[in-house]
Each structure stands twice: as structure tokens, then as C-alpha cells.
Amino acid sequence: MAKYIFVTGGVISSVGKGISVASIGRILKSRSISVSVQKLDPYLNVDPGTMSPYQHGEVFVTQDGAETDLDLGHYERFIGVDLTQASNVTSGQVYSSVIAQERKGDFLGGTIQVVPHVTNEIKRRIRQVAEISAADVVLVEVGGTVGDIEGQPFLEAIRQMRKDEGRDNVLYIHVTFLPYIAVTDELKTKPTQHSVNELRRIGIQPDIILCRSDKEISEGIKDKISLFCDVNKEAVIPLVTSETIYEVPLLMEEYGLGDFIVNHLGLEAKESNLDNWHELVNRLKAPKEPVTIGLVGKYVELQDAYYSVREALRHAALTHNREVKIEWLNSEELQDGHCDKLRQVQGIIIPGGFGYRGIEGMVEVAKFAREKEIPYFGLCLGMQVMVIEFARHAFHSQDANSTEFDRDTPYPVIDLLPEQRGINQKGGTMRLGTYPCHLVPGTKAAHAYGYEVTYERHRHRFEFNNAFRQPLEKAGLIASGLSPDGKLVEIAELRNHPWMLACQFHPEFRSRLDCPHPLFVDFMGTAKETLTEGAQTSLPIN
Ligand code: GLN
């Protein structure tokens, strides 16, 4: 029978609750305890797939094709698990299914209420993760902060879980923030006390408090939190902002969190082994020669929109014992001949995106990369942009385009798949999730992977249009990754270029610190050898 750890947040959002949950998963896994994870998101959208990156950051895609919260990316990267759609539950999903049951007549005669109907549906979905995964421990993060109106049914459901599952099988962890007041040079615990009071009002007494802070936390502060919040002092865990997020599991371990959880839940565990992780973190923190990569997109002011891409670049750089330095470049600002900024970068990456805004700037960037022979890596939209630019060059026509951006283009080199035509509903209707991709021998892609078939995650509506495959191949484009039936171009690369390669899928979702993605590693390998105009003066370190 699974045990449950519920993690709530207090005081403010964005203090790294997701990273904390992912790190707890890692320290349990390092003791040979199997872990699965779930995020409960109180908003009313069914999933974040239809939300703007400005609202929500990146949409993380699971192997079974769910469009989920970016916290699932942290969980997968830290714990090394492949999660499923059951791992992200929103109020939208919960209410939709309760209302569908009501319409079917499942509750005939009854009044449908938040307690018990909505809370039962939430609990059913929590237990479903335990069943599907058969994990020893299910870690459940409740999104938002305690006190949010939408969060109430979720908190009520997790409160009931302690009674349902048995007191020894459930643990509550509260992640709070200690603000620093510069005038008096002190950290304040009052907001933490208030948020714990709010939790208690609902009936949840936290067993552990994780205190996020930008400053060292003194023993006195820990005593105070322990006293006022009624939590053992060894369960008040300071989490001072670290140099890298990958250090968090090590910090938690240092403060004894792993042992505390194991004892509290009576888990059977082996001795913790984080040696490999330790080694990776030490290498991450050591000073290294940088590789400068220009990331060109339209949401660059909000780096969360490209979270997995940034992490995948970091992982790949570490493989080469380098450090990636990302130049975040807004494609709209590079438009109309402003690509000169790219003379300072050793590689260019164009990640995924939707809609026409910013596209012409990206096409110019692709042209610049092709002509100046700068390594270029396109992810999903980045592949479509590369194909559009190459077609404009090959066909001597500025009209080549994707039908996403120009419905009437005479050269629709990127077009909707037949099965996508006529779909008007926006949510959950894209080509989503994992598909196999066969690598064509002798290509850069095949060389990067070193094996014949890869399984990669997709999230798009448009595809390479086969009607143009032959003329584009003749002009120097190589279809280097194909669907098993050979009909879908999943990877394309340019023949006469050091490294201009792009894929229709999102390789970034599969990259891990301890298992970087082959395409990112190969791209970084070429980029690190590329000299920028300022290279001779700015690059070499040791
Ligand atoms: N907008 C493009 C499509 O729908 C690319 C999507 C993406 O980059 N994820 O095909």
C-alpha cells in the first residue's frame, strides 16, 4: 500500500515548491524507495495547453501526450521517472468529470456538493496515481498558496486522506518563505505562522516545514518556527537559495530530511546514495569555460516559457564540461536586418511556439545561421522556420511559408496534417505525446544518437509537407529522421552546413542532468568549437 506525502505552499508563490517536491523525490529514490508524483492545480482550465506562456510558463508534455504544468518537468528531471496524464490534475478536470457523472444520472436524487462529491473525485485521482505507479510513496503537490479560494477543495481532500489512509501513512509538508527585512537585518517568521494557522484552520497540521529564504536561517529562527507552528525542530528545514537547483536534494539530505521522512512514515529504505548526484552538482558548480548560445523566441522576457530547453542546454554543456551562457533574444527585435547580435554567439536555438508574431525575425535568424555557418538547432517551430527559410532560398520566393502563417502561400512547405483539418476545438487536439522516429543512416542525426530508432514527444498541428520533399532534398535539405512508415519528416538537416538540424518533436522534455539528450549534446559539441567574432579575446579561461 502506498504512503502519501502532501506538499502545500504558504506566504507567496514562486518560491520553488516544485523543485522542493522534485528534490524530496530524489532523496527518497536515492534510498531505493519507489516514488511517483502528482501536481494538483486549482485553476479551472482543464489543462495548461491553451494558456499563454505569459500566464503559465512552459507546457510540459508527458510521454502519453498530456499537456501539463512545468513542475512535472522538475519531477521527471530530478527523479528520473516518466509520468503520465494522471500526474496533473486541475479543478477543470475534476469539475468536468463530476458534472459529466451528474448528467449521466450517477447521483440521481442527490444534491451535488463540493464535499463529498468534488473531494471524492480528487481523492480518487490521487489514489489512481498510487495504483498506476505501484510506487512506495506518492508525492502530491498542491499548487498555489494556502488561502487561495480555488485551493480549498484540494486542501479538504488531502485533509481527509489522513483519516482514510491511516495516520502513519500520510505526511504533510508545508513550504514557506521567510522575508528578509534589510533595515533591521532580520528574517521574519510571522507570515509563516499565519499560513500554518490557515492550514490548521482547515484541519491540517504540518509535520515538516521547509523554509525558503535568501539569507542564512539562524537557530533562533528555527526555534521560533518550531514553537509557534508546533513542529519538531529537526523538521524545520532551512532551504536557503542555492547556486543551482540541482543542489537542493543535497541540502535537504544535509539537514536530515530523508531520515525524518523515512522514520515518520515507517518506510523500508536502503542507505542513501547520492554520490553520482553529488559529483554532477560539484561539476556544475565548478567554474567552466562558457559556450554562448542565442535562444531566439518571442517569450524571452519570461524564461520559464523555455524551462526545459534551458535545462537541456545546461545538461548538454556539462557533458562537455562547459557552462552554457544563454543570450535571450526576442525574434521581433532581430527582424529587418538586426541579426548582427548573433555574431557573438556560438550556436542558435529556436524553440517551439505558436502564431505568426515573431516568425519573420526567426526566418531571418535561420538565414543568418545558414549563411554564416553558425550551428543552428530548431525545436518544433524551429524546424518549421528552418524549412520555410530554406524553401525561400531554394525556390527564390519570399512567399514560401507554413499555412499557419499564410493560408494562401504558393509554397505551403509546412502544412496541416490531413487528420488535423477540420478540427476547430483548441484544447488537447494537437499531435501529442511520444512517437517513434527512425534515423536515416549516414546523417548527422543518426550520428548524434548512435542508434536507429528514438522515441520523442510531440506537440504541434503542422508538419513538413511531403509535396515539397523532393525539390527541397535536391536543393540540400536532408530528411534525417522519419516516422516508421516514412511519411512524416521528424528531423531535417542541411547538407552543406556544419550543423543545421531541426526536429519536429521536443527533445528537451527527455533531457536529464544525468542523462542529457543526444541531439543537445551533439549541438553543444559543435557549438563549443565555433569561434564567434569576439572569441579570441573573450573565451579562453584556463
Ligand atoms: N505552431 C507550430 C505547430 O502547431 C509549432 C508548435 C510548436 O512549436 N510546439 O505545428
PDB file of C-alpha atoms and ligand atoms in Angstrom, residues 351-355 379-382 384 404-405 414 430 459-463 504 506, ligand 1:
ATOM      1  CA  PRO A 351      12.407  26.597 -29.628  1.00  0.00           C
ATOM      2  CA  GLY A 352       8.684  25.897 -30.021  1.00  0.00           C
ATOM      3  CA  GLY A 353       5.954  28.477 -30.387  1.00  0.00           C
ATOM      4  CA  PHE A 354       2.605  29.302 -31.887  1.00  0.00           C
ATOM      5  CA  GLY A 355       1.211  32.081 -34.069  1.00  0.00           C
ATOM      6  CA  LEU A 379      12.793  22.564 -31.950  1.00  0.00           C
ATOM      7  CA  CYS A 380       9.337  22.055 -33.442  1.00  0.00           C
ATOM      8  CA  LEU A 381       8.551  25.600 -34.608  1.00  0.00           C
ATOM      9  CA  GLY A 382      12.329  25.956 -35.021  1.00  0.00           C
ATOM     10  CA  GLN A 384       9.318  24.730 -39.444  1.00  0.00           C
ATOM     11  CA  GLU A 404      -0.244  28.519 -40.042  1.00  0.00           C
ATOM     12  CA  PHE A 405       1.122  31.930 -41.017  1.00  0.00           C
ATOM     13  CA  ILE A 414       4.654  23.321 -43.731  1.00  0.00           C
ATOM     14  CA  MET A 430      -2.669  18.530 -31.413  1.00  0.00           C
ATOM     15  CA  ARG A 459       3.110  18.908 -29.502  1.00  0.00           C
ATOM     16  CA  HIS A 460       2.131  20.512 -32.811  1.00  0.00           C
ATOM     17  CA  ARG A 461      -0.528  20.710 -35.516  1.00  0.00           C
ATOM     18  CA  PHE A 462       1.595  21.407 -38.572  1.00  0.00           C
ATOM     19  CA  GLU A 463       4.080  19.149 -40.394  1.00  0.00           C
ATOM     20  CA  GLN A 504       9.521  18.313 -35.314  1.00  0.00           C
ATOM     21  CA  HIS A 506      10.544  18.390 -28.419  1.00  0.00           C
TER      22      HIS A 506
HETATM   23  N1  GLN B   1       2.913  26.202 -34.203  1.00  0.00           N
HETATM   24  C1  GLN B   1       3.535  25.026 -34.713  1.00  0.00           C
HETATM   25  C2  GLN B   1       2.535  23.882 -34.891  1.00  0.00           C
HETATM   26  O1  GLN B   1       1.479  23.905 -34.363  1.00  0.00           O
HETATM   27  C3  GLN B   1       4.692  24.597 -33.835  1.00  0.00           C
HETATM   28  C4  GLN B   1       4.287  24.132 -32.477  1.00  0.00           C
HETATM   29  C5  GLN B   1       5.423  24.003 -31.517  1.00  0.00           C
HETATM   30  O2  GLN B   1       6.489  24.585 -31.699  1.00  0.00           O
HETATM   31  N2  GLN B   1       5.222  23.290 -30.416  1.00  0.00           N
HETATM   32  O3  GLN B   1       2.824  22.930 -35.595  1.00  0.00           O
END
